[in-house]
Amino acid sequence: MHDALIGLLERRAPVGRETWRSLWDQLGDGRLDRAQALALLTSLATAFPDHETLRHLLDSLAERRPARPAGRWAGTVNVVGTGGGPRTFNISTASAFVAAAAGVRVVKTGSRAYTSSLGSVDLLERLGVPLTSSYEQTAETLDRYGVAFTGPFVYPAQLTRLARTIVPTSMKPFGRFLNALGPFLADLPVTAQVTGVSSAAPPAGLRALAATVTGRVLWLTVNDRGADELLAFADNTIHGNDGLELRLPAGELVPADGGFADLAPAVAPAAAPGHFLSVLAGAAGAVATRTVCLNAAALAVASGHITDWTRAVAAAEEAVRDGAARDLAERIRAGGARRPARTKEVSGA
């Protein structure tokens, strides 16, 4: 049994970077067999490791990545959630479109569904919105539309190797852990990242891990209803990797009426694209619109595009009300020509 597995099972000390390096070496040359790969994933998914073990794991994967282009995408924010929690439509994906329509540069990372009927990738596929396949293509898409949805190239290749090693078992049984760690696995040169954390993920462990992240603003959002997005009808808290702790009580920025019934996903997956476009158009109900705009406002503030929360919510609401958010989605679906960027300044930006 590999030392990494022994360390995870005994849980007496952090599993160090050298141990993880050895495990990835054995995975790469085929010495880590299916039984050990399954044991690894099962152990990680059964009990969330300590943040030092996770930091060493992430660092050992990061050093194996191909070099990405130098430089940072200034003013760009990545939005991603841990999944889990109550079932809703794809709020973070909708907030990406709305924030981009309001002038924020947004990258959305995500995955296929592990615990829900449609993950962000599943939805985008049904919408006909293409995923980018490289950093260069992502930068080009950002320049063209103000928003880009990345493909799996942002994640370590070792995850794909693990998935192949455990066949015919799927990765779905380990989805909660993979979703919880996923926001830390994506490698993007963004200025900020907003990560929604559901009740299925341990906030204390993720907060400790987030505190070790440097080079970008990293927000973890939680609420008293267990969803992995900010909720209009819940008390929300934002934890930043710089020590920020910002509380957004229900009703402070948008009305607090409504509940999860107002955020329910489409009944059938085939109906999801139409329902999603109605959300972007503000036609899926006031609670859905407020919730999406609250999350879009978080992207605007985290990125530094708008510094005042009230003005950020107002900018998001305008992007829905004037049709800019839905129009943006339709243009990306159609691969249409670039529309000139908004020139109107938002006070407080």
Short mmCIF file of C-alpha atoms in Angstrom, two decimals:
data_model
loop_
_atom_site.label_atom_id
_atom_site.label_comp_id
_atom_site.label_asym_id
_atom_site.label_seq_id
_atom_site.Cartn_x
_atom_site.Cartn_y
_atom_site.Cartn_z
CA MET A 1 0.00 0.00 0.00
CA HIS A 2 1.35 3.43 -0.93
CA ASP A 3 2.47 5.74 1.88
CA ALA A 4 -0.12 8.33 0.85
CA LEU A 5 -2.89 5.82 1.49
CA ILE A 6 -1.39 4.82 4.82
CA GLY A 7 -1.17 8.49 5.84
CA LEU A 8 -4.77 9.18 4.85
CA LEU A 9 -6.02 6.12 6.73
CA GLU A 10 -4.02 6.76 9.90
CA ARG A 11 -4.65 10.54 9.89
CA ARG A 12 -1.89 11.12 12.40
CA ALA A 13 0.11 13.67 10.41
CA PRO A 14 -0.21 15.60 7.16
CA VAL A 15 0.66 13.69 3.99
CA GLY A 16 3.62 15.59 2.60
CA ARG A 17 4.38 16.82 -0.88
CA GLU A 18 7.07 14.22 -1.55
CA THR A 19 4.62 11.44 -0.72
CA TRP A 20 2.08 12.85 -3.15
CA ARG A 21 4.79 13.20 -5.80
CA SER A 22 5.55 9.52 -5.42
CA LEU A 23 1.89 8.61 -5.74
CA TRP A 24 1.47 10.61 -8.98
CA ASP A 25 4.63 9.02 -10.35
CA GLN A 26 3.20 5.57 -9.71
CA LEU A 27 -0.15 6.58 -11.19
CA GLY A 28 1.63 7.82 -14.30
CA ASP A 29 3.67 4.69 -14.94
CA GLY A 30 0.90 2.24 -14.06
CA ARG A 31 2.26 0.98 -10.72
CA LEU A 32 -0.74 2.42 -8.83
CA ASP A 33 -3.35 -0.23 -9.58
CA ARG A 34 -7.11 0.03 -9.62
CA ALA A 35 -7.51 -1.18 -6.03
CA GLN A 36 -5.17 1.49 -4.68
CA ALA A 37 -6.74 4.20 -6.84
CA LEU A 38 -10.18 3.28 -5.50
CA ALA A 39 -8.83 3.22 -1.95
CA LEU A 40 -7.33 6.67 -2.46
CA LEU A 41 -10.56 8.21 -3.70
CA THR A 42 -12.64 6.42 -1.06
CA SER A 43 -10.42 7.67 1.74
CA LEU A 44 -10.49 11.26 0.46
CA ALA A 45 -14.27 11.17 0.06
CA THR A 46 -14.99 9.48 3.40
CA ALA A 47 -13.29 12.02 5.66
CA PHE A 48 -12.09 15.43 4.48
CA PRO A 49 -8.29 15.56 4.99
CA ASP A 50 -6.58 18.28 7.01
CA HIS A 51 -5.78 21.46 5.12
CA GLU A 52 -2.02 20.82 5.19
CA THR A 53 -2.47 17.48 3.45
CA LEU A 54 -4.69 19.17 0.88
CA ARG A 55 -2.18 21.99 0.38
CA HIS A 56 0.59 19.45 -0.29
CA LEU A 57 -1.73 17.54 -2.64
CA LEU A 58 -2.56 20.70 -4.60
CA ASP A 59 1.07 21.83 -4.77
CA SER A 60 2.20 18.40 -6.00
CA LEU A 61 -0.34 18.60 -8.81
CA ALA A 62 0.40 22.24 -9.65
CA GLU A 63 4.08 21.53 -10.26
CA ARG A 64 3.16 18.95 -12.91
CA ARG A 65 1.05 21.28 -14.99
CA PRO A 66 2.27 22.46 -18.38
CA ALA A 67 3.44 26.06 -18.28
CA ARG A 68 0.64 28.52 -18.93
CA PRO A 69 1.08 31.92 -20.60
CA ALA A 70 2.66 34.55 -18.39
CA GLY A 71 0.61 37.44 -17.10
CA ARG A 72 -2.72 37.78 -15.36
CA TRP A 73 -6.18 38.51 -16.74
CA ALA A 74 -6.63 41.82 -14.98
CA GLY A 75 -10.05 42.50 -13.48
CA THR A 76 -11.26 38.97 -14.23
CA VAL A 77 -13.15 36.83 -11.72
CA ASN A 78 -13.74 33.09 -11.73
CA VAL A 79 -17.05 31.84 -10.32
CA VAL A 80 -17.42 28.24 -9.23
CA GLY A 81 -19.32 26.28 -6.58
CA THR A 82 -18.72 23.13 -4.59
CA GLY A 83 -22.06 21.62 -5.59
CA GLY A 84 -24.34 19.81 -3.21
CA GLY A 85 -26.94 21.43 -1.03
CA PRO A 86 -30.56 22.10 -2.03
CA ARG A 87 -31.46 21.57 -5.70
CA THR A 88 -31.70 24.80 -7.68
CA PHE A 89 -31.21 25.90 -11.27
CA ASN A 90 -27.63 26.81 -12.22
CA ILE A 91 -27.44 30.07 -10.31
CA SER A 92 -23.69 30.64 -10.60
CA THR A 93 -23.80 30.09 -14.36
CA ALA A 94 -26.63 32.60 -14.66
CA SER A 95 -24.71 35.07 -12.50
CA ALA A 96 -21.73 34.76 -14.86
CA PHE A 97 -23.84 35.89 -17.83
CA VAL A 98 -25.48 38.70 -15.87
CA ALA A 99 -22.23 40.02 -14.43
CA ALA A 100 -20.56 39.90 -17.85
CA ALA A 101 -23.51 41.78 -19.36
CA ALA A 102 -22.94 44.43 -16.68
CA GLY A 103 -19.31 44.82 -17.73
CA VAL A 104 -17.48 42.40 -15.42
CA ARG A 105 -14.90 40.08 -16.99
CA VAL A 106 -15.94 36.59 -15.89
CA VAL A 107 -14.55 33.09 -16.30
CA LYS A 108 -16.76 30.18 -15.25
CA THR A 109 -15.21 26.86 -14.32
CA GLY A 110 -17.29 23.83 -13.47
CA SER A 111 -18.02 20.21 -14.18
CA ARG A 112 -20.70 17.77 -15.13
CA ALA A 113 -23.25 16.81 -12.53
CA TYR A 114 -22.21 14.62 -9.62
CA THR A 115 -25.11 15.27 -7.25
CA SER A 116 -27.61 17.19 -9.40
CA SER A 117 -29.41 16.49 -12.66
CA LEU A 118 -27.37 19.05 -14.63
CA GLY A 119 -23.98 20.50 -13.78
CA SER A 120 -22.79 23.71 -15.40
CA VAL A 121 -21.07 21.81 -18.20
CA ASP A 122 -24.21 19.77 -18.88
CA LEU A 123 -26.31 22.93 -19.07
CA LEU A 124 -23.88 24.79 -21.33
CA GLU A 125 -23.75 21.79 -23.63
CA ARG A 126 -27.55 21.82 -23.94
CA LEU A 127 -27.52 25.58 -24.49
CA GLY A 128 -24.97 25.24 -27.27
CA VAL A 129 -22.42 27.40 -25.47
CA PRO A 130 -18.92 26.08 -26.28
CA LEU A 131 -16.24 25.47 -23.66
CA THR A 132 -12.76 26.82 -24.27
CA SER A 133 -9.92 24.36 -24.80
CA SER A 134 -6.83 26.45 -24.00
CA TYR A 135 -5.68 29.57 -22.18
CA GLU A 136 -5.28 31.39 -25.48
CA GLN A 137 -8.82 30.56 -26.55
CA THR A 138 -10.15 31.56 -23.14
CA ALA A 139 -8.42 34.96 -23.38
CA GLU A 140 -9.80 35.47 -26.89
CA THR A 141 -13.32 34.57 -25.77
CA LEU A 142 -13.03 36.94 -22.81
CA ASP A 143 -12.00 39.76 -25.13
CA ARG A 144 -14.88 39.01 -27.48
CA TYR A 145 -17.74 38.46 -25.05
CA GLY A 146 -16.51 39.45 -21.60
CA VAL A 147 -17.19 35.91 -20.36
CA ALA A 148 -15.68 32.49 -21.03
CA PHE A 149 -16.56 28.96 -19.93
CA THR A 150 -13.53 26.74 -19.59
CA GLY A 151 -13.15 23.11 -20.52
CA PRO A 152 -11.26 20.45 -18.56
CA PHE A 153 -7.83 21.74 -19.59
CA VAL A 154 -7.78 23.87 -16.40
CA TYR A 155 -7.78 20.74 -14.20
CA PRO A 156 -4.84 18.41 -13.49
CA ALA A 157 -4.40 15.57 -15.98
CA GLN A 158 -3.97 13.21 -13.03
CA LEU A 159 -7.72 13.34 -12.39
CA THR A 160 -8.37 11.93 -15.84
CA ARG A 161 -5.77 9.24 -15.21
CA LEU A 162 -7.47 8.32 -11.92
CA ALA A 163 -10.83 8.10 -13.69
CA ARG A 164 -9.38 5.75 -16.30
CA THR A 165 -7.65 3.64 -13.67
CA ILE A 166 -10.82 2.90 -11.70
CA VAL A 167 -12.95 1.91 -14.72
CA PRO A 168 -15.60 0.45 -14.72
CA THR A 169 -16.30 2.35 -11.49
CA SER A 170 -17.25 5.96 -12.23
CA MET A 171 -16.04 9.06 -10.41
CA LYS A 172 -19.61 9.92 -9.38
CA PRO A 173 -19.46 8.24 -5.93
CA PHE A 174 -16.56 10.56 -5.08
CA GLY A 175 -18.26 13.64 -6.48
CA ARG A 176 -18.80 15.50 -3.23
CA PHE A 177 -15.09 15.53 -2.43
CA LEU A 178 -14.11 16.33 -6.02
CA ASN A 179 -16.60 19.21 -6.11
CA ALA A 180 -15.36 20.54 -2.76
CA LEU A 181 -11.73 20.52 -3.89
CA GLY A 182 -12.46 21.39 -7.52
CA PRO A 183 -12.44 25.19 -7.04
CA PHE A 184 -8.85 24.91 -5.80
CA LEU A 185 -7.77 22.62 -8.64
CA ALA A 186 -8.60 24.94 -11.54
CA ASP A 187 -5.54 26.89 -12.67
CA LEU A 188 -6.48 30.30 -14.05
CA PRO A 189 -4.61 33.63 -14.03
CA VAL A 190 -7.59 35.57 -12.64
CA THR A 191 -7.68 38.51 -10.26
CA ALA A 192 -10.38 37.03 -8.05
CA GLN A 193 -12.40 33.90 -7.45
CA VAL A 194 -15.82 33.56 -5.85
CA THR A 195 -16.58 30.05 -4.61
CA GLY A 196 -19.94 29.04 -3.23
CA VAL A 197 -19.67 26.41 -0.50
CA SER A 198 -22.59 24.11 0.28
CA SER A 199 -23.40 22.28 3.48
CA ALA A 200 -21.87 19.18 1.86
CA ALA A 201 -18.41 20.77 2.10
CA PRO A 202 -16.66 21.52 5.41
CA PRO A 203 -16.30 25.32 5.58
CA ALA A 204 -13.65 25.26 8.33
CA GLY A 205 -11.33 22.99 6.31
CA LEU A 206 -11.85 24.95 3.12
CA ARG A 207 -11.33 28.27 4.90
CA ALA A 208 -8.00 27.04 6.25
CA LEU A 209 -7.04 25.89 2.75
CA ALA A 210 -8.21 29.18 1.22
CA ALA A 211 -5.98 31.10 3.61
CA THR A 212 -2.95 29.50 1.95
CA VAL A 213 -3.93 30.77 -1.52
CA THR A 214 -1.93 33.76 -2.73
CA GLY A 215 -1.89 35.81 -5.90
CA ARG A 216 -5.64 36.38 -6.16
CA VAL A 217 -8.63 37.40 -4.08
CA LEU A 218 -10.47 34.26 -3.00
CA TRP A 219 -13.96 34.43 -1.49
CA LEU A 220 -15.83 31.50 0.02
CA THR A 221 -19.55 32.18 0.35
CA VAL A 222 -21.77 30.28 2.79
CA ASN A 223 -25.30 30.75 4.10
CA ASP A 224 -27.63 29.41 6.75
CA ARG A 225 -29.63 27.42 4.19
CA GLY A 226 -26.77 25.23 2.95
CA ALA A 227 -26.70 26.35 -0.70
CA ASP A 228 -23.49 26.95 -2.61
CA GLU A 229 -24.57 30.39 -3.78
CA LEU A 230 -25.62 33.61 -2.10
CA LEU A 231 -29.36 33.51 -1.43
CA ALA A 232 -31.70 36.48 -1.38
CA PHE A 233 -33.75 34.91 1.43
CA ALA A 234 -30.85 33.69 3.62
CA ASP A 235 -28.21 35.13 5.89
CA ASN A 236 -24.98 34.95 3.87
CA THR A 237 -21.35 35.23 4.92
CA ILE A 238 -18.29 35.79 2.75
CA HIS A 239 -14.90 34.56 3.99
CA GLY A 240 -11.85 35.95 2.18
CA ASN A 241 -8.34 34.57 2.02
CA ASP A 242 -7.16 37.95 3.31
CA GLY A 243 -9.13 37.62 6.56
CA LEU A 244 -12.30 39.25 5.25
CA GLU A 245 -15.52 38.20 6.97
CA LEU A 246 -18.48 40.00 5.45
CA ARG A 247 -22.03 39.28 6.57
CA LEU A 248 -24.94 39.93 4.20
CA PRO A 249 -28.14 39.42 6.22
CA ALA A 250 -31.33 38.46 4.42
CA GLY A 251 -33.11 41.56 3.18
CA GLU A 252 -30.09 43.86 3.38
CA LEU A 253 -29.45 44.19 -0.36
CA VAL A 254 -32.54 42.63 -1.95
CA PRO A 255 -35.96 41.66 -0.56
CA ALA A 256 -35.85 38.48 1.52
CA ASP A 257 -39.15 36.88 0.52
CA GLY A 258 -39.35 33.55 -1.28
CA GLY A 259 -37.66 30.18 -0.89
CA PHE A 260 -36.15 27.24 -2.70
CA ALA A 261 -39.38 26.55 -4.58
CA ASP A 262 -38.67 29.79 -6.47
CA LEU A 263 -35.21 28.53 -7.46
CA ALA A 264 -36.19 25.03 -8.54
CA PRO A 265 -34.55 23.66 -11.69
CA ALA A 266 -36.52 22.77 -14.79
CA VAL A 267 -38.64 19.66 -14.30
CA ALA A 268 -36.94 17.84 -17.18
CA PRO A 269 -33.34 18.32 -18.38
CA ALA A 270 -34.62 18.96 -21.90
CA ALA A 271 -36.47 22.02 -20.60
CA ALA A 272 -33.40 23.42 -18.83
CA PRO A 273 -32.15 25.68 -21.67
CA GLY A 274 -35.50 27.42 -22.06
CA HIS A 275 -35.89 27.85 -18.31
CA PHE A 276 -32.33 29.17 -18.00
CA LEU A 277 -32.86 31.76 -20.73
CA SER A 278 -36.05 32.87 -19.00
CA VAL A 279 -33.98 33.42 -15.84
CA LEU A 280 -31.57 35.65 -17.76
CA ALA A 281 -34.52 37.58 -19.14
CA GLY A 282 -36.02 38.10 -15.67
CA ALA A 283 -39.05 36.02 -16.58
CA ALA A 284 -38.58 33.21 -14.05
CA GLY A 285 -39.87 35.16 -11.08
CA ALA A 286 -38.66 37.96 -8.84
CA VAL A 287 -36.90 35.69 -6.35
CA ALA A 288 -34.86 34.00 -9.08
CA THR A 289 -33.88 37.39 -10.53
CA ARG A 290 -32.88 38.81 -7.15
CA THR A 291 -30.79 35.77 -6.31
CA VAL A 292 -28.93 35.79 -9.61
CA CYS A 293 -28.32 39.54 -9.36
CA LEU A 294 -27.01 39.19 -5.80
CA ASN A 295 -24.47 36.64 -7.00
CA ALA A 296 -23.58 38.74 -10.04
CA ALA A 297 -23.00 41.68 -7.69
CA ALA A 298 -20.53 39.57 -5.71
CA LEU A 299 -18.56 38.99 -8.93
CA ALA A 300 -18.52 42.72 -9.64
CA VAL A 301 -17.28 43.61 -6.15
CA ALA A 302 -14.73 40.78 -5.87
CA SER A 303 -13.20 41.73 -9.22
CA GLY A 304 -13.03 45.41 -8.27
CA HIS A 305 -15.26 46.44 -11.18
CA ILE A 306 -17.74 48.05 -8.77
CA THR A 307 -16.85 48.63 -5.13
CA ASP A 308 -20.29 49.40 -3.71
CA TRP A 309 -22.66 46.47 -3.19
CA THR A 310 -25.86 48.45 -3.72
CA ARG A 311 -24.61 49.82 -7.03
CA ALA A 312 -23.38 46.38 -8.04
CA VAL A 313 -26.84 44.88 -7.47
CA ALA A 314 -28.40 47.74 -9.43
CA ALA A 315 -26.03 47.18 -12.37
CA ALA A 316 -26.90 43.47 -12.41
CA GLU A 317 -30.63 44.20 -12.28
CA GLU A 318 -30.28 46.60 -15.21
CA ALA A 319 -28.42 43.96 -17.25
CA VAL A 320 -31.41 41.65 -16.77
CA ARG A 321 -34.07 44.30 -17.23
CA ASP A 322 -32.71 45.73 -20.49
CA GLY A 323 -32.17 42.29 -22.03
CA ALA A 324 -28.36 42.47 -22.11
CA ALA A 325 -27.86 39.22 -20.17
CA ARG A 326 -30.09 37.09 -22.38
CA ASP A 327 -28.74 38.81 -25.50
CA LEU A 328 -25.20 37.92 -24.44
CA ALA A 329 -26.15 34.26 -24.05
CA GLU A 330 -27.86 34.21 -27.43
CA ARG A 331 -24.87 35.81 -29.15
CA ILE A 332 -22.48 33.29 -27.68
CA ARG A 333 -24.77 30.43 -28.71
CA ALA A 334 -24.89 31.77 -32.22
CA GLY A 335 -21.23 32.75 -32.36
CA GLY A 336 -22.42 36.20 -33.39
CA ALA A 337 -20.44 39.36 -33.89
CA ARG A 338 -19.13 41.26 -30.94
CA ARG A 339 -21.44 43.92 -29.60
CA PRO A 340 -19.70 47.13 -28.48
CA ALA A 341 -19.03 47.12 -24.75
CA ARG A 342 -21.12 49.31 -22.52
CA THR A 343 -19.64 52.77 -22.16
CA LYS A 344 -21.92 54.01 -19.40
CA GLU A 345 -19.98 54.39 -16.17
CA VAL A 346 -21.43 53.01 -12.98
CA SER A 347 -20.94 55.24 -9.99
CA GLY A 348 -18.64 53.59 -7.50
CA ALA A 349 -16.89 51.44 -10.13
#
